[in-house]
Coordinates of C-alpha atoms and ligand atoms in Angstrom, one line a residue:
M257 CA 29.3 -5.3 7.1
V258 CA 29.7 -7.1 3.7
K259 CA 33.2 -9.0 4.3
S260 CA 32.6 -11.3 1.0
A261 CA 33.3 -8.8 -1.6
P262 CA 37.1 -8.3 -2.7
E263 CA 36.9 -4.6 -2.7
T264 CA 35.8 -4.4 0.7
A265 CA 38.2 -7.1 2.2
G266 CA 40.9 -6.6 4.9
L267 CA 39.9 -3.2 6.8
S268 CA 40.8 -2.9 9.8
P269 CA 38.2 -1.3 12.6
E270 CA 41.1 1.2 13.2
V271 CA 41.1 2.3 9.3
L272 CA 37.2 2.6 9.1
A273 CA 36.7 4.9 12.2
K274 CA 39.3 7.0 10.3
Y275 CA 36.1 8.0 8.2
E276 CA 32.9 9.4 8.5
P277 CA 30.2 8.3 6.1
V278 CA 27.6 11.2 4.7
I279 CA 24.3 10.2 3.8
G280 CA 21.4 11.5 2.0
L281 CA 18.3 10.2 0.7
E282 CA 16.0 11.1 -2.6
V283 CA 12.6 9.0 -1.7
H284 CA 9.8 9.1 -4.4
V285 CA 6.1 8.4 -2.7
Q286 CA 3.4 7.6 -4.7
L287 CA 0.6 9.8 -3.8
L288 CA -2.7 8.1 -3.0
T289 CA -5.2 10.0 -5.5
D290 CA -7.7 7.7 -7.7
S291 CA -6.7 9.3 -10.9
K292 CA -3.3 10.5 -12.1
I293 CA -1.7 14.0 -12.0
F294 CA -2.5 15.0 -15.3
C295 CA -5.3 13.3 -16.8
G296 CA -8.2 11.3 -15.4
C297 CA -7.0 8.2 -15.6
S298 CA -7.2 5.2 -12.8
T299 CA -4.0 4.9 -10.4
R300 CA -5.7 1.2 -9.4
F301 CA -2.3 -0.8 -9.1
G302 CA -2.5 -4.2 -11.2
D303 CA -5.1 -3.8 -13.5
A304 CA -4.2 -5.1 -17.4
P305 CA -1.3 -3.5 -18.6
N306 CA -1.6 -0.3 -20.5
S307 CA -5.7 -0.2 -19.6
N308 CA -5.7 3.2 -17.7
T309 CA -4.2 5.6 -20.4
C310 CA -5.7 8.3 -22.3
P311 CA -4.2 10.4 -24.8
V312 CA -2.6 12.8 -22.1
C313 CA -0.5 10.2 -20.3
L314 CA 0.5 8.5 -23.6
G315 CA 2.3 12.0 -24.7
L316 CA 0.4 12.3 -27.7
P317 CA 1.0 15.4 -29.8
G318 CA -1.8 18.2 -29.3
T319 CA -2.8 17.3 -25.8
L320 CA -2.8 19.6 -22.9
P321 CA -2.4 18.5 -18.9
V322 CA -4.7 18.9 -16.6
L323 CA -3.4 19.4 -12.6
N324 CA -5.6 17.3 -9.9
K325 CA -5.8 19.0 -6.9
R326 CA -6.4 16.1 -4.8
V327 CA -2.5 16.1 -5.9
V328 CA -1.2 19.4 -4.5
E329 CA -3.4 19.3 -1.6
M330 CA -2.0 15.5 -0.4
A331 CA 1.4 16.9 -1.0
T332 CA 1.2 20.0 1.2
R333 CA -0.3 17.8 3.8
A334 CA 2.7 15.7 3.6
S335 CA 4.9 18.9 3.1
L336 CA 3.3 20.3 6.3
A337 CA 4.1 17.4 8.5
L338 CA 7.7 17.1 7.6
N339 CA 7.8 20.8 9.1
C340 CA 8.4 22.1 5.9
E341 CA 8.1 25.5 4.8
V342 CA 4.9 25.6 1.8
H343 CA 5.8 28.2 -1.0
E344 CA 2.5 30.2 -1.7
H345 CA 4.1 29.6 -5.9
S346 CA 5.6 27.1 -7.0
R347 CA 5.7 25.8 -10.6
F348 CA 6.4 22.6 -12.9
A349 CA 9.7 22.4 -15.4
R350 CA 10.5 20.1 -18.1
K351 CA 12.9 17.5 -17.4
N352 CA 14.3 16.7 -20.6
Y353 CA 15.4 12.7 -21.7
F354 CA 14.5 10.0 -23.9
Y355 CA 13.6 6.6 -22.8
P356 CA 11.0 4.0 -24.3
D357 CA 8.9 4.8 -20.7
L358 CA 8.7 8.2 -21.3
P359 CA 6.6 8.5 -24.6
K360 CA 6.5 12.8 -24.2
G361 CA 10.2 12.9 -24.3
Y362 CA 10.5 14.7 -21.0
Q363 CA 9.2 14.3 -17.5
I364 CA 6.8 17.0 -15.7
S365 CA 8.9 17.8 -12.7
Q366 CA 9.0 20.7 -10.7
Y367 CA 12.7 22.3 -10.1
E368 CA 14.1 25.2 -9.1
L369 CA 10.4 26.4 -7.7
P370 CA 9.3 23.1 -5.5
L371 CA 6.3 22.6 -3.9
A372 CA 7.8 22.6 -0.4
T373 CA 11.8 23.4 1.0
G374 CA 13.1 23.3 4.4
G375 CA 11.9 20.5 6.5
W376 CA 12.9 18.6 9.2
I377 CA 11.7 15.2 11.0
E378 CA 13.0 13.9 14.3
V379 CA 14.4 10.5 14.1
E380 CA 15.9 7.9 17.1
H381 CA 19.0 6.3 16.8
D382 CA 21.3 4.6 19.2
G383 CA 18.9 5.7 22.0
A384 CA 19.3 9.8 21.3
K385 CA 17.0 12.1 19.4
K386 CA 18.3 13.8 16.2
R387 CA 16.6 15.9 13.4
I388 CA 17.5 15.2 9.9
G389 CA 17.1 18.2 7.8
I390 CA 14.8 18.0 4.5
T391 CA 15.6 20.2 1.6
R392 CA 12.8 20.2 -0.5
L393 CA 9.3 18.1 -1.3
H394 CA 8.7 18.5 -5.0
L395 CA 5.6 16.9 -7.1
E396 CA 6.4 14.9 -10.3
E397 CA 4.5 12.5 -12.8
D398 CA 6.1 9.1 -12.6
A399 CA 6.9 7.4 -15.8
A400 CA 5.6 3.9 -17.2
K401 CA 7.0 0.7 -15.9
N402 CA 9.6 -1.8 -17.9
L403 CA 9.3 -5.8 -17.7
H404 CA 11.9 -7.6 -19.2
E405 CA 11.5 -11.5 -20.0
G406 CA 14.4 -13.6 -20.4
F407 CA 17.7 -13.5 -19.3
S408 CA 20.1 -14.6 -22.6
E409 CA 20.9 -10.9 -24.4
S410 CA 19.0 -12.4 -27.9
S411 CA 15.4 -13.8 -26.4
T412 CA 15.4 -10.7 -23.9
K413 CA 11.6 -9.0 -24.3
A414 CA 10.8 -5.5 -23.3
Y415 CA 7.1 -4.9 -22.6
I416 CA 6.4 -1.3 -21.4
D417 CA 2.7 -0.5 -19.3
Y418 CA 1.8 2.6 -19.6
N419 CA -0.8 2.1 -16.3
R420 CA 2.1 3.9 -14.0
C421 CA 2.7 6.4 -16.5
G422 CA 1.4 9.6 -14.9
T423 CA 1.0 8.3 -11.8
P424 CA 1.3 11.3 -9.0
L425 CA 4.6 11.4 -7.3
C426 CA 6.3 13.6 -4.7
E427 CA 10.0 13.5 -3.8
I428 CA 11.3 14.1 -0.9
V429 CA 15.1 15.1 -0.7
S430 CA 17.3 15.1 3.0
E431 CA 20.0 17.0 3.8
P432 CA 23.3 15.1 3.7
D433 CA 22.6 14.6 7.7
M434 CA 22.9 10.9 8.0
H435 CA 26.4 9.1 9.3
A436 CA 25.3 5.7 9.4
P437 CA 23.3 3.3 7.7
E438 CA 21.3 2.7 10.8
E439 CA 20.5 6.2 10.6
A440 CA 19.2 6.2 7.1
Y441 CA 17.2 3.2 8.0
A442 CA 15.6 5.3 11.0
Y443 CA 14.9 8.0 8.7
L444 CA 13.0 6.4 6.1
T445 CA 11.2 4.0 8.6
T446 CA 10.1 7.6 10.5
L447 CA 9.7 9.3 7.3
R448 CA 7.5 6.5 6.1
Q449 CA 5.2 6.1 9.5
I450 CA 4.4 10.1 8.9
L451 CA 3.4 9.6 5.3
L452 CA 1.1 6.5 6.7
Y453 CA -0.3 8.5 9.1
T454 CA -1.2 11.2 7.1
G455 CA -2.9 9.1 4.4
V456 CA -0.9 10.4 1.3
S457 CA 0.4 7.0 0.3
D458 CA 0.3 3.6 1.3
C459 CA 4.4 3.5 1.3
N460 CA 3.9 0.1 -0.2
M461 CA 7.7 -0.8 -1.5
E462 CA 7.2 -3.8 -3.3
E463 CA 4.2 -2.5 -5.3
G464 CA 6.8 0.6 -5.6
S465 CA 4.8 3.3 -4.3
L466 CA 7.9 4.0 -2.3
R467 CA 11.4 4.3 -3.8
C468 CA 14.7 5.5 -2.3
D469 CA 17.9 6.3 -3.9
A470 CA 20.8 6.6 -1.5
N471 CA 23.7 8.9 -1.9
V472 CA 26.9 8.3 0.1
S473 CA 30.2 9.5 0.2
V474 CA 33.2 9.3 2.9
R475 CA 35.4 11.9 4.6
L476 CA 38.0 11.7 7.3
R477 CA 36.4 12.7 10.7
G478 CA 37.1 16.3 12.0
S479 CA 36.9 17.4 8.2
R480 CA 34.3 20.1 7.2
E481 CA 34.2 19.2 3.4
F482 CA 32.1 16.6 1.8
G483 CA 33.6 13.5 -0.4
T484 CA 32.4 12.7 -3.7
K485 CA 29.2 11.2 -3.6
V486 CA 27.5 8.0 -5.1
E487 CA 24.4 7.8 -5.8
V488 CA 22.8 4.0 -5.1
K489 CA 19.8 3.2 -7.4
N490 CA 17.4 0.1 -6.6
L491 CA 16.7 -0.4 -3.1
N492 CA 13.6 -2.0 -3.1
S493 CA 13.5 -2.7 0.8
F494 CA 14.7 -1.6 4.1
R495 CA 17.3 -4.1 4.6
F496 CA 18.4 -3.3 0.9
L497 CA 19.4 0.1 1.6
Q498 CA 21.1 -0.2 4.9
K499 CA 23.4 -3.6 3.0
A500 CA 24.4 -1.1 0.3
L501 CA 25.0 2.0 2.3
E502 CA 27.3 -0.6 4.4
Y503 CA 28.9 -2.4 1.3
E504 CA 29.4 1.7 -0.5
I505 CA 31.0 2.9 2.5
E506 CA 33.5 0.1 3.1
R507 CA 34.4 0.3 -0.9
H508 CA 34.8 4.2 -0.3
I509 CA 37.4 4.2 2.1
G510 CA 39.0 0.8 0.4
V511 CA 39.5 3.6 -2.5
I512 CA 40.6 6.2 -0.8
E513 CA 43.0 3.9 1.7
S514 CA 44.5 2.3 -2.0
G515 CA 44.8 6.0 -3.3
G516 CA 42.1 5.9 -5.6
R517 CA 39.9 7.9 -6.2
I518 CA 35.9 7.8 -6.0
S519 CA 34.0 8.9 -9.2
Q520 CA 30.7 10.2 -9.2
E521 CA 28.4 7.9 -10.6
T522 CA 25.4 5.6 -10.2
R523 CA 25.4 2.1 -9.1
L524 CA 22.7 -0.2 -8.6
W525 CA 22.3 -2.8 -5.9
N526 CA 22.7 -6.1 -7.1
Q527 CA 21.2 -8.1 -4.4
S528 CA 22.1 -11.4 -5.6
A529 CA 25.9 -11.0 -5.7
N530 CA 25.2 -8.9 -2.3
R531 CA 27.6 -5.5 -3.8
T532 CA 26.8 -2.2 -6.1
D533 CA 27.4 -2.4 -9.4
S534 CA 28.1 0.8 -11.4
M535 CA 25.1 1.5 -13.4
R536 CA 26.6 5.2 -14.9
S537 CA 28.8 7.8 -14.5
K538 CA 26.2 10.7 -12.7
E539 CA 24.5 12.6 -15.9
K540 CA 25.0 16.6 -15.0
A541 CA 21.7 18.0 -14.2
H542 CA 22.0 20.7 -16.8
D543 CA 22.1 17.6 -19.4
Y544 CA 18.2 17.6 -18.4
R545 CA 17.6 21.0 -19.8
Y546 CA 15.2 22.3 -17.8
F547 CA 13.1 25.0 -18.2
P548 CA 9.6 26.2 -17.2
E549 CA 6.3 23.8 -17.9
P550 CA 4.4 26.4 -20.6
D551 CA 1.2 24.2 -20.5
L552 CA 0.4 24.2 -17.0
L553 CA -0.4 28.0 -14.8
P554 CA 2.3 28.0 -11.8
V555 CA 0.7 26.3 -8.8
H556 CA -0.7 28.1 -6.2
V557 CA -1.4 27.6 -2.4
S558 CA -3.0 29.8 -0.8
A559 CA -2.4 31.0 3.1
A560 CA -6.2 29.8 4.0
W561 CA -5.9 26.6 1.8
R562 CA -2.5 25.6 3.4
E563 CA -3.8 26.3 7.1
E564 CA -6.9 24.4 6.3
I565 CA -4.8 21.6 5.7
R566 CA -2.4 22.2 8.2
G567 CA -5.8 22.1 10.5
A568 CA -6.9 18.9 9.3
L569 CA -3.7 17.2 10.1
P570 CA -3.9 14.2 12.3
E571 CA -2.0 13.8 15.2
L572 CA 1.4 12.6 14.4
P573 CA 3.3 9.6 15.4
E574 CA 5.8 11.7 18.0
A575 CA 3.0 13.6 19.4
K576 CA 0.9 10.4 19.8
Q577 CA 4.0 9.0 21.2
Q578 CA 4.0 11.7 24.1
R579 CA 0.8 11.8 24.6
F580 CA 0.7 7.8 25.2
V581 CA 3.1 8.4 27.7
R582 CA 1.4 10.9 29.6
E583 CA -2.1 10.1 29.9
Y584 CA -1.4 6.4 30.1
G585 CA 1.4 6.3 32.1
I586 CA 2.8 3.3 30.0
T587 CA 6.6 3.4 29.1
E588 CA 8.5 5.4 26.3
Y589 CA 9.3 2.0 24.8
D590 CA 5.6 0.6 24.7
A591 CA 4.5 3.9 23.5
E592 CA 6.3 3.8 20.5
V593 CA 5.4 0.0 19.9
L594 CA 1.9 1.0 20.1
T595 CA 2.2 4.1 17.9
G596 CA 4.2 2.1 15.3
S597 CA 1.0 2.4 13.3
Q598 CA -2.2 4.6 13.5
A599 CA -4.4 1.9 13.3
L600 CA -2.5 0.0 16.4
A601 CA -2.6 3.4 18.4
D602 CA -6.5 2.9 17.7
Y603 CA -7.1 -0.5 19.5
F604 CA -5.2 0.2 22.3
E605 CA -7.0 3.1 22.9
S606 CA -10.1 1.7 22.3
V607 CA -9.0 -1.0 24.7
A608 CA -8.3 1.5 27.3
K609 CA -12.0 3.3 26.7
A610 CA -13.4 0.0 27.3
G611 CA -12.4 -0.1 30.3
G612 CA -8.9 -2.5 30.5
S613 CA -6.0 -1.0 32.2
A614 CA -3.8 0.5 30.0
K615 CA -0.3 -0.6 31.3
S616 CA -2.3 -4.3 30.7
A617 CA -3.9 -2.9 27.6
A618 CA 0.1 -2.8 25.9
N619 CA 1.8 -5.8 27.9
W620 CA -1.3 -7.8 26.4
M621 CA -1.2 -6.3 23.1
Q622 CA 2.6 -6.5 22.7
T623 CA 2.8 -10.1 23.7
E624 CA -0.3 -12.1 23.1
L625 CA -1.6 -10.4 20.1
L626 CA 0.9 -8.9 18.4
R627 CA 2.4 -12.0 18.5
R628 CA -0.5 -14.2 17.3
L629 CA -1.8 -11.3 14.5
N630 CA 2.7 -12.1 13.3
D631 CA 1.7 -15.7 13.5
S632 CA -1.3 -15.4 11.5
G633 CA -0.1 -12.9 8.7
K634 CA -2.9 -10.8 10.0
E635 CA -3.0 -6.8 10.0
I636 CA -4.5 -5.5 13.5
E637 CA -7.5 -4.4 11.5
A638 CA -8.2 -8.1 11.1
S639 CA -7.4 -9.0 14.4
P640 CA -10.3 -11.8 15.5
V641 CA -10.3 -10.1 19.3
R642 CA -11.8 -6.8 19.1
P643 CA -10.8 -3.9 21.4
A644 CA -13.9 -4.3 23.5
A645 CA -13.1 -8.3 24.0
L646 CA -9.4 -7.7 25.3
A647 CA -10.9 -5.0 27.8
E648 CA -13.3 -7.5 29.2
L649 CA -10.5 -10.3 29.4
L650 CA -8.2 -7.8 31.1
K651 CA -10.7 -6.9 33.6
L652 CA -11.4 -10.9 34.2
V653 CA -7.6 -11.2 34.9
E654 CA -7.5 -8.0 37.0
S655 CA -10.2 -9.0 39.0
G656 CA -9.0 -12.1 39.8
Q657 CA -11.9 -13.8 38.4
I658 CA -9.1 -15.8 36.2
T659 CA -5.6 -16.0 36.5
G660 CA -2.9 -14.7 33.8
A661 CA -2.2 -18.2 32.8
V662 CA -5.6 -18.9 32.0
G663 CA -6.1 -15.5 30.5
K664 CA -3.4 -16.3 28.4
K665 CA -5.3 -20.0 27.1
V666 CA -8.4 -18.1 27.1
F667 CA -7.3 -15.1 24.9
A668 CA -5.8 -18.1 22.6
S669 CA -9.3 -19.4 22.3
M670 CA -10.7 -16.2 21.6
F671 CA -8.3 -15.6 18.9
E672 CA -9.0 -19.0 17.3
T673 CA -12.7 -18.2 17.8
S674 CA -13.5 -14.5 18.3
R675 CA -15.7 -16.2 21.0
S676 CA -16.1 -14.0 24.5
A677 CA -13.9 -14.1 27.1
A678 CA -16.4 -14.3 29.4
D679 CA -18.2 -17.6 27.5
I680 CA -15.1 -19.2 27.0
V681 CA -14.5 -18.9 30.8
A682 CA -18.0 -20.3 31.6
A683 CA -18.2 -22.9 28.9
E684 CA -14.7 -24.4 29.6
G685 CA -14.7 -23.9 33.8
L686 CA -12.3 -22.1 33.8
G687 CA -13.4 -19.3 36.8
A688 CA -11.2 -19.2 39.9
Q689 CA -12.2 -22.3 41.5
V690 CA -10.3 -22.8 44.2
G691 CA -12.1 -21.3 47.8
A692 CA -10.5 -19.5 50.3
D693 CA -10.8 -22.8 52.7
A694 CA -8.2 -24.4 50.4
I695 CA -5.6 -21.4 49.8
E696 CA -5.8 -21.1 53.4
Q697 CA -4.4 -24.5 53.7
A698 CA -2.2 -24.7 51.0
A699 CA -0.9 -21.4 52.6
R700 CA -0.4 -22.8 55.7
D701 CA 1.4 -26.1 54.4
V702 CA 3.6 -23.4 52.3
I703 CA 4.5 -21.6 55.8
A704 CA 5.2 -24.7 57.6
K705 CA 7.6 -26.3 54.7
N706 CA 9.6 -23.0 54.9
P707 CA 10.6 -21.4 58.1
E708 CA 13.8 -20.2 56.5
N709 CA 11.8 -17.9 54.1
V710 CA 9.1 -16.6 56.8
A711 CA 12.1 -15.5 58.6
K712 CA 13.7 -13.4 55.7
F713 CA 10.3 -12.3 54.9
K714 CA 9.7 -11.2 58.2
S715 CA 13.3 -9.1 58.7
G716 CA 12.1 -7.2 56.0
N717 CA 13.1 -9.2 52.8
E718 CA 9.5 -8.3 50.6
G719 CA 11.0 -10.8 47.7
V720 CA 10.1 -13.9 49.1
F721 CA 6.6 -12.8 49.0
K722 CA 6.5 -13.6 45.7
F723 CA 8.2 -17.0 46.2
F724 CA 4.9 -18.0 49.1
V725 CA 2.6 -16.6 46.2
G726 CA 4.4 -18.5 43.6
Q727 CA 3.9 -22.0 45.8
V728 CA 0.3 -21.6 46.8
M729 CA -0.3 -21.1 42.7
K730 CA 1.3 -24.0 41.8
T731 CA -0.4 -26.2 45.0
T732 CA -3.9 -24.8 43.4
R733 CA -3.0 -25.6 40.0
G734 CA -2.9 -21.6 38.7
Q735 CA -6.6 -22.0 39.6
A736 CA -6.6 -19.6 42.5
N737 CA -7.5 -15.8 43.0
P738 CA -4.4 -14.3 43.0
H739 CA -5.7 -11.7 44.9
A740 CA -7.1 -14.0 47.5
V741 CA -4.0 -15.5 47.7
N742 CA -1.9 -12.1 48.3
D743 CA -4.8 -11.5 51.2
I744 CA -4.5 -14.6 53.2
L745 CA -0.4 -14.8 52.7
R746 CA -0.6 -11.6 53.6
R747 CA -2.9 -12.0 56.6
L748 CA -0.9 -15.2 57.7
L749 CA 2.6 -14.0 57.7
S750 CA 1.8 -10.9 59.6
Ligands
ADP902 P1 22.6 16.3 -7.6 O1 22.6 17.2 -7.9 O2 23.9 15.3 -7.8 O3 21.3 15.3 -7.3 P2 21.8 17.0 -4.9 O4 22.7 18.2 -4.3 O5 20.3 17.3 -5.6 O6 22.4 16.4 -5.9 O7 21.7 16.4 -3.7 C1 21.1 14.7 -4.1 C2 21.2 14.2 -2.6 O8 22.4 13.8 -2.3 C3 20.4 15.0 -1.6 O9 19.5 13.4 -0.7 C4 21.9 15.2 -0.7 O10 21.6 15.3 0.8 C5 22.7 14.1 -0.5 N1 24.1 14.4 -0.9 C6 24.6 16.0 -1.7 N2 26.1 15.6 -1.2 C7 26.3 14.7 -0.9 C8 27.6 14.1 -0.2 N3 29.0 14.6 -0.3 N4 27.6 13.1 0.1 C9 26.1 12.5 0.7 N5 24.9 12.8 0.3 C10 25.2 14.1 -0.6
MG903 MG1 19.1 15.3 -7.3
ZN904 ZN1 -4.5 9.5 -19.1

């Protein structure tokens, strides 16, 4: 919780606990089409400013928009993955307002007839799963990008890059179903994961392909009525979303407790001051003077096309997670981590298909592989150790040809050099080299020196067996075949 701000200081946990936060998110997602929503201009990020423009997206008089079919297809795919009903007919509307980044003086959006409504996603929070409703998913065009330079009022310059103008967006509006900042965080994480799986967006928050506005209010616990909500914008990271919500919830409670009222407004997250600042009082929806867009036909998604798109949906994270548990016998937790992205899940399945045991694959990926990828800033797609190579290493460990400890060293070397496990083991003489005689000698020594543990084992304490294995591995410097150590100890102890 944010403690530094004066407005929120001094609220006791008892006071905070009297209130229930209510949160709904509006998420804008840039769809991954090559061209813009109403013209053929490129959507590539990072091109020279104003190079990807034409009379249509510059809003020149006399031009006409033409709807990009790929936009409708991608948004339909997203809607279906979010369990929405996709309407056969939807319609574009003009949302009128003036701003330099909006050359037409209106934004083409969808209003009373959105593409899809009534969906939900399942979100995990506090170990429990919960459905968060999705009110609607609608299409719209993005505005241009404003860039400001200079800090004092007299020397500030504003630049406008119209490359982004006309980029396709879908806006996904949630129901006010969330009741904690962590729940909003979990919702956004799950939503992002589904959108990434379906390939409709790269959901890159730094580049603005995923933007989130949070609506938040508080009410006394047990009350059914909603409190007055505030909308917080400028949340360009997951962390800021959570911090801004924590801040706002305490601020609302502070205002109400001191007898004040929350006014409906839009606020901005101020990341350097760790607080929200008022931006403007909330404009009423009718201020936009929405009316049906006369230059575009209604959008038609036939049942046949919709079902074709549904049929091409990939396996989604939740379903994949359940299948991993069922099919590979790994834990729920492991399955959740390994389905974190499609690429990670594919990697895991490739290791298993190449003959590595699924449980070891899950372990090694989550420890050795992910740690090293993380340290070297690489994505799994660029892993120097390919799935088949990891499977080969796992087989060497599982068959006892090398020990687990040696396997980790071999893995490190594979990651550095991309050489195969077998090559490294042979070249560096890492294979289990301790003969059965030497193992037996070491085992006899350990048994002779530890009569009390022998007695414990014989009276049924299976746990001490590990002690014997550990001691033998230690005296053989981790170079013995663990299966052989096990077998020999069992024989000598029985
Ligand atoms: P507006 O017309 O102000 O944009 P909407 O009804 O379209 O409001 O809702 C916008 C978002 O605010 C939705 O995500 C919705 O779930 C959320 N929301 C609505 N009322 C509340 C409330 N009282 N507290 C928190 N969030 C709310
Ligand atoms: Mg709204
Ligand atoms: Zn254009």
